[in-house]
Amino acid sequence: MMIRKKLLLVPVLLFALILPILSNASAETLFEQSMSKLKVHLKKATVDDYTFVVLGDSRDNDAVFRKVLAKATQYKPLFILHLGDYSDRGSLKETEQFLSLLKDTVPDVPLFVVPGNHENLQVFLDKIGPLHFTLEDSRLGFKLIALDNSAYELKKAELDYLREQLKAKPANTFLAMHVPPKTKKWDWHTFSKGAAELEKITTGSSIDGIFFAHVHLYARDEFNGIPHIITGGAGAPLVRLLFPGEPVYHFLLVRVNKGKAVTEMIRVEE
């Protein structure tokens, strides 16, 4: 009788061990889920007038982040681009909490994430999505290239990916990454390795805008005719010293109207 019970227990234990593996294998990342939603949104989008939202650094303040998302959805964006640092340590628990918050607040809005320096890249790959990616649509004449410089550098692989993506450049092209480059104006909390190559590649490319986060405020500058915008005010503690800009909670609204891209900083009260 005891032997029979043990034999019956074996398949039960095996199933208990295999089930989590099967569940993880079949689970879609946030990127995959958002791509499915984006395809639906793109079909309904008006060619001459569409918007998307860019924001970053939501860690440590879910209350503000919820307000940012709630206000952002009022503009009916095609998608939301998060420029990284949704977490403090990049743990699985923080990532699951972030995904749960998105499900509660913006269940129908495609949301894509660029890795930040606070993220754990393995957890990011497992749950959030790829470290670099491109969103594009030929009907809208739109392309957004997202790169990974979360380690305070743009590595050769990222620069090569950028060059390849810029070979086919539609009417409206945007670029995004987490850490802003070091410049005469932005000389703190920035990256240097790969910054000169970035400037060289983008010069003369007619990119409509390059988006960054990492510094918890809003700042804007222009290099070689291309707007460079820091939008790191989605919830993290605001930076009030050492960096030129506005220490305000906000998100960036990007509107493309008849081929012309206009960006607007939208304030969100704490």
Tab-separated table of C-alpha atoms in Angstrom:
chain	number	residue	atom	x	y	z
A	1	MET	CA	0.000	0.000	0.000
A	2	MET	CA	2.861	2.375	0.878
A	3	ILE	CA	4.636	1.598	-2.432
A	4	ARG	CA	1.476	2.435	-4.424
A	5	LYS	CA	1.144	5.796	-2.672
A	6	LYS	CA	4.768	6.628	-3.480
A	7	LEU	CA	4.262	5.687	-7.128
A	8	LEU	CA	1.208	7.936	-7.347
A	9	LEU	CA	3.172	10.764	-5.771
A	10	VAL	CA	5.933	10.711	-8.403
A	11	PRO	CA	3.892	12.109	-11.356
A	12	VAL	CA	2.330	14.713	-9.071
A	13	LEU	CA	5.768	15.962	-8.010
A	14	LEU	CA	7.030	15.940	-11.602
A	15	PHE	CA	4.021	17.992	-12.741
A	16	ALA	CA	4.580	20.471	-9.904
A	17	LEU	CA	8.185	20.907	-11.022
A	18	ILE	CA	7.430	21.180	-14.753
A	19	LEU	CA	4.405	23.506	-14.517
A	20	PRO	CA	6.366	26.675	-13.589
A	21	ILE	CA	8.788	25.987	-16.444
A	22	LEU	CA	5.947	25.612	-18.935
A	23	SER	CA	4.243	28.741	-17.617
A	24	ASN	CA	7.401	30.828	-17.981
A	25	ALA	CA	8.078	29.458	-21.442
A	26	SER	CA	4.628	30.418	-22.694
A	27	ALA	CA	4.421	33.801	-20.930
A	28	GLU	CA	4.779	36.786	-23.231
A	29	THR	CA	7.048	39.653	-22.332
A	30	LEU	CA	5.639	43.158	-21.975
A	31	PHE	CA	7.225	43.975	-25.346
A	32	GLU	CA	5.430	41.110	-27.091
A	33	GLN	CA	2.108	42.026	-25.509
A	34	SER	CA	2.567	45.674	-26.482
A	35	MET	CA	3.509	44.831	-30.067
A	36	SER	CA	0.198	42.996	-30.463
A	37	LYS	CA	-1.677	46.017	-29.101
A	38	LEU	CA	0.337	48.423	-31.254
A	39	LYS	CA	-0.644	46.626	-34.461
A	40	VAL	CA	-4.297	47.278	-33.622
A	41	HIS	CA	-3.633	50.943	-32.763
A	42	LEU	CA	-1.646	51.525	-35.957
A	43	LYS	CA	-4.513	50.329	-38.135
A	44	LYS	CA	-6.788	52.953	-36.563
A	45	ALA	CA	-4.221	55.777	-36.559
A	46	THR	CA	-4.720	58.880	-38.679
A	47	VAL	CA	-1.798	59.307	-41.071
A	48	ASP	CA	-1.628	63.113	-40.797
A	49	ASP	CA	-2.083	63.426	-37.037
A	50	TYR	CA	-0.961	61.041	-34.308
A	51	THR	CA	0.681	61.226	-30.884
A	52	PHE	CA	2.845	59.141	-28.600
A	53	VAL	CA	4.134	59.665	-25.058
A	54	VAL	CA	7.695	59.491	-23.721
A	55	LEU	CA	8.564	59.341	-20.013
A	56	GLY	CA	11.219	57.910	-17.725
A	57	ASP	CA	12.398	57.200	-14.183
A	58	SER	CA	9.224	56.168	-12.400
A	59	ARG	CA	10.947	54.229	-9.604
A	60	ASP	CA	10.155	54.768	-5.919
A	61	ASN	CA	6.870	56.641	-6.384
A	62	ASP	CA	3.970	54.598	-7.713
A	63	ALA	CA	1.474	57.296	-6.697
A	64	VAL	CA	3.033	59.878	-9.020
A	65	PHE	CA	3.596	57.293	-11.754
A	66	ARG	CA	-0.098	56.386	-11.705
A	67	LYS	CA	-0.998	60.072	-12.102
A	68	VAL	CA	1.465	60.410	-14.985
A	69	LEU	CA	-0.017	57.406	-16.772
A	70	ALA	CA	-3.595	58.524	-16.128
A	71	LYS	CA	-2.931	61.958	-17.608
A	72	ALA	CA	-0.921	60.549	-20.504
A	73	THR	CA	-3.780	58.300	-21.621
A	74	GLN	CA	-6.075	61.326	-21.934
A	75	TYR	CA	-4.142	62.224	-25.106
A	76	LYS	CA	-4.925	58.805	-26.655
A	77	PRO	CA	-1.318	58.013	-27.617
A	78	LEU	CA	-0.409	55.290	-30.091
A	79	PHE	CA	1.969	54.010	-27.421
A	80	ILE	CA	3.958	55.028	-24.361
A	81	LEU	CA	7.745	54.787	-24.331
A	82	HIS	CA	9.327	54.364	-20.886
A	83	LEU	CA	13.008	55.349	-20.910
A	84	GLY	CA	14.066	53.114	-18.046
A	85	ASP	CA	14.487	52.934	-14.272
A	86	TYR	CA	11.055	51.560	-13.501
A	87	SER	CA	12.770	49.808	-10.566
A	88	ASP	CA	15.317	50.559	-7.869
A	89	ARG	CA	17.272	47.284	-7.862
A	90	GLY	CA	15.813	45.584	-10.896
A	91	SER	CA	14.489	42.672	-8.877
A	92	LEU	CA	11.878	40.232	-10.096
A	93	LYS	CA	9.518	41.438	-7.339
A	94	GLU	CA	9.844	45.083	-8.448
A	95	THR	CA	9.360	44.071	-12.074
A	96	GLU	CA	6.210	42.112	-11.266
A	97	GLN	CA	4.918	45.105	-9.290
A	98	PHE	CA	5.620	47.376	-12.280
A	99	LEU	CA	3.777	45.030	-14.650
A	100	SER	CA	0.843	44.790	-12.242
A	101	LEU	CA	0.644	48.594	-12.037
A	102	LEU	CA	0.565	48.840	-15.841
A	103	LYS	CA	-2.191	46.248	-15.999
A	104	ASP	CA	-4.246	48.256	-13.505
A	105	THR	CA	-3.711	51.690	-15.067
A	106	VAL	CA	-3.050	51.297	-18.822
A	107	PRO	CA	-4.246	47.801	-19.788
A	108	ASP	CA	-5.022	48.751	-23.395
A	109	VAL	CA	-2.086	51.045	-24.150
A	110	PRO	CA	1.078	49.583	-25.739
A	111	LEU	CA	4.006	50.414	-23.455
A	112	PHE	CA	7.633	49.811	-24.389
A	113	VAL	CA	10.629	50.099	-22.064
A	114	VAL	CA	14.259	51.051	-22.660
A	115	PRO	CA	16.580	49.488	-20.040
A	116	GLY	CA	17.867	51.853	-17.368
A	117	ASN	CA	20.911	51.604	-15.122
A	118	HIS	CA	18.764	50.408	-12.198
A	119	GLU	CA	17.387	47.430	-14.098
A	120	ASN	CA	18.632	43.852	-13.846
A	121	LEU	CA	19.185	43.021	-17.509
A	122	GLN	CA	18.411	39.315	-17.166
A	123	VAL	CA	15.094	40.029	-15.434
A	124	PHE	CA	14.490	42.713	-18.061
A	125	LEU	CA	15.023	40.239	-20.909
A	126	ASP	CA	12.807	37.628	-19.259
A	127	LYS	CA	9.896	39.887	-18.356
A	128	ILE	CA	10.104	43.218	-20.190
A	129	GLY	CA	11.672	42.653	-23.601
A	130	PRO	CA	14.745	43.207	-25.811
A	131	LEU	CA	17.515	45.627	-24.866
A	132	HIS	CA	17.233	47.457	-28.186
A	133	PHE	CA	14.388	47.553	-30.674
A	134	THR	CA	12.702	49.542	-33.428
A	135	LEU	CA	9.067	50.569	-33.769
A	136	GLU	CA	8.039	51.562	-37.282
A	137	ASP	CA	5.106	51.844	-39.624
A	138	SER	CA	5.389	52.549	-43.351
A	139	ARG	CA	1.842	53.900	-43.636
A	140	LEU	CA	2.530	56.595	-41.049
A	141	GLY	CA	6.089	57.137	-42.246
A	142	PHE	CA	7.288	56.643	-38.669
A	143	LYS	CA	10.285	55.011	-36.989
A	144	LEU	CA	11.547	54.986	-33.399
A	145	ILE	CA	14.920	53.400	-32.611
A	146	ALA	CA	15.592	52.455	-28.974
A	147	LEU	CA	19.156	51.715	-27.814
A	148	ASP	CA	20.704	50.326	-24.635
A	149	ASN	CA	23.278	52.572	-22.934
A	150	SER	CA	22.311	51.576	-19.396
A	151	ALA	CA	25.975	50.831	-18.579
A	152	TYR	CA	26.902	54.481	-19.280
A	153	GLU	CA	28.202	53.767	-22.777
A	154	LEU	CA	27.031	53.071	-26.291
A	155	LYS	CA	28.796	49.876	-27.240
A	156	LYS	CA	29.791	48.937	-30.780
A	157	ALA	CA	26.827	46.593	-31.152
A	158	GLU	CA	24.411	49.427	-30.326
A	159	LEU	CA	26.131	51.863	-32.695
A	160	ASP	CA	26.124	49.254	-35.472
A	161	TYR	CA	22.420	48.633	-34.862
A	162	LEU	CA	21.761	52.371	-35.099
A	163	ARG	CA	23.667	52.674	-38.381
A	164	GLU	CA	21.713	49.773	-39.845
A	165	GLN	CA	18.360	51.174	-38.763
A	166	LEU	CA	19.144	54.603	-40.209
A	167	LYS	CA	19.766	53.157	-43.671
A	168	ALA	CA	16.013	53.130	-44.223
A	169	LYS	CA	14.760	56.340	-42.656
A	170	PRO	CA	11.113	57.385	-43.121
A	171	ALA	CA	9.767	60.932	-42.875
A	172	ASN	CA	9.633	60.999	-39.077
A	173	THR	CA	12.407	59.242	-37.185
A	174	PHE	CA	13.139	59.356	-33.452
A	175	LEU	CA	15.888	57.928	-31.250
A	176	ALA	CA	15.763	56.972	-27.565
A	177	MET	CA	18.068	55.701	-24.811
A	178	HIS	CA	18.365	56.033	-21.041
A	179	VAL	CA	21.512	58.065	-20.257
A	180	PRO	CA	22.076	61.482	-21.893
A	181	PRO	CA	25.449	62.257	-23.530
A	182	LYS	CA	28.078	64.472	-21.933
A	183	THR	CA	28.076	67.936	-23.488
A	184	LYS	CA	29.245	71.418	-22.526
A	185	LYS	CA	25.844	71.984	-20.952
A	186	TRP	CA	25.161	68.446	-19.673
A	187	ASP	CA	28.318	67.380	-17.845
A	188	TRP	CA	26.972	65.387	-14.887
A	189	HIS	CA	25.192	62.029	-14.729
A	190	THR	CA	25.947	61.476	-18.431
A	191	PHE	CA	27.873	59.065	-20.684
A	192	SER	CA	31.012	59.739	-22.735
A	193	LYS	CA	32.030	56.437	-24.336
A	194	GLY	CA	30.218	56.307	-27.661
A	195	ALA	CA	28.842	59.855	-27.369
A	196	ALA	CA	31.087	61.238	-30.118
A	197	GLU	CA	30.132	58.349	-32.407
A	198	LEU	CA	26.458	59.008	-31.671
A	199	GLU	CA	26.843	62.639	-32.703
A	200	LYS	CA	28.716	61.649	-35.864
A	201	ILE	CA	26.124	59.073	-36.915
A	202	THR	CA	23.143	61.349	-36.288
A	203	THR	CA	24.596	64.509	-37.831
A	204	GLY	CA	22.738	65.226	-41.075
A	205	SER	CA	20.285	62.386	-40.456
A	206	SER	CA	17.208	64.642	-40.077
A	207	ILE	CA	16.179	62.813	-36.902
A	208	ASP	CA	13.179	64.601	-35.361
A	209	GLY	CA	14.311	64.154	-31.781
A	210	ILE	CA	16.474	62.135	-29.397
A	211	PHE	CA	14.972	61.254	-26.008
A	212	PHE	CA	16.806	60.512	-22.746
A	213	ALA	CA	15.924	60.063	-19.067
A	214	HIS	CA	18.238	59.161	-16.126
A	215	VAL	CA	18.306	62.712	-14.731
A	216	HIS	CA	15.093	63.289	-12.790
A	217	LEU	CA	13.866	66.490	-14.419
A	218	TYR	CA	12.981	68.037	-17.774
A	219	ALA	CA	15.717	69.543	-19.947
A	220	ARG	CA	16.017	70.410	-23.593
A	221	ASP	CA	18.894	71.316	-25.892
A	222	GLU	CA	19.739	71.105	-29.579
A	223	PHE	CA	22.817	69.667	-31.256
A	224	ASN	CA	23.431	69.811	-35.005
A	225	GLY	CA	19.828	70.842	-35.499
A	226	ILE	CA	18.404	67.831	-33.627
A	227	PRO	CA	16.361	68.358	-30.422
A	228	HIS	CA	17.818	66.444	-27.453
A	229	ILE	CA	15.300	66.087	-24.628
A	230	ILE	CA	15.683	64.678	-21.120
A	231	THR	CA	12.382	63.479	-19.672
A	232	GLY	CA	13.077	61.779	-16.343
A	233	GLY	CA	10.193	62.996	-14.216
A	234	ALA	CA	7.734	60.100	-13.969
A	235	GLY	CA	8.052	59.571	-10.227
A	236	ALA	CA	11.677	59.241	-9.079
A	237	PRO	CA	13.024	61.868	-6.615
A	238	LEU	CA	13.506	65.096	-8.541
A	239	VAL	CA	16.998	66.480	-9.171
A	240	ARG	CA	16.987	70.108	-7.988
A	241	LEU	CA	20.737	70.862	-8.077
A	242	LEU	CA	23.779	70.379	-10.330
A	243	PHE	CA	21.896	69.987	-13.613
A	244	PRO	CA	20.251	72.653	-15.814
A	245	GLY	CA	16.552	71.969	-16.284
A	246	GLU	CA	13.157	71.972	-14.604
A	247	PRO	CA	12.710	69.673	-11.577
A	248	VAL	CA	9.091	68.791	-12.292
A	249	TYR	CA	7.038	65.624	-12.558
A	250	HIS	CA	5.949	65.324	-16.155
A	251	PHE	CA	5.843	63.368	-19.383
A	252	LEU	CA	6.640	64.297	-22.955
A	253	LEU	CA	3.854	64.448	-25.523
A	254	VAL	CA	5.040	64.008	-29.108
A	255	ARG	CA	2.595	64.977	-31.840
A	256	VAL	CA	3.228	64.423	-35.541
A	257	ASN	CA	0.906	66.600	-37.604
A	258	LYS	CA	1.244	66.515	-41.394
A	259	GLY	CA	4.815	65.294	-41.088
A	260	LYS	CA	5.919	67.904	-38.560
A	261	ALA	CA	6.898	66.669	-35.102
A	262	VAL	CA	6.219	68.877	-32.085
A	263	THR	CA	7.076	67.976	-28.486
A	264	GLU	CA	5.409	69.368	-25.386
A	265	MET	CA	6.250	68.834	-21.743
A	266	ILE	CA	3.079	68.059	-19.774
A	267	ARG	CA	3.325	68.772	-16.049
A	268	VAL	CA	1.793	66.421	-13.495
A	269	GLU	CA	1.057	67.657	-9.990
A	270	GLU	CA	2.567	65.592	-7.175
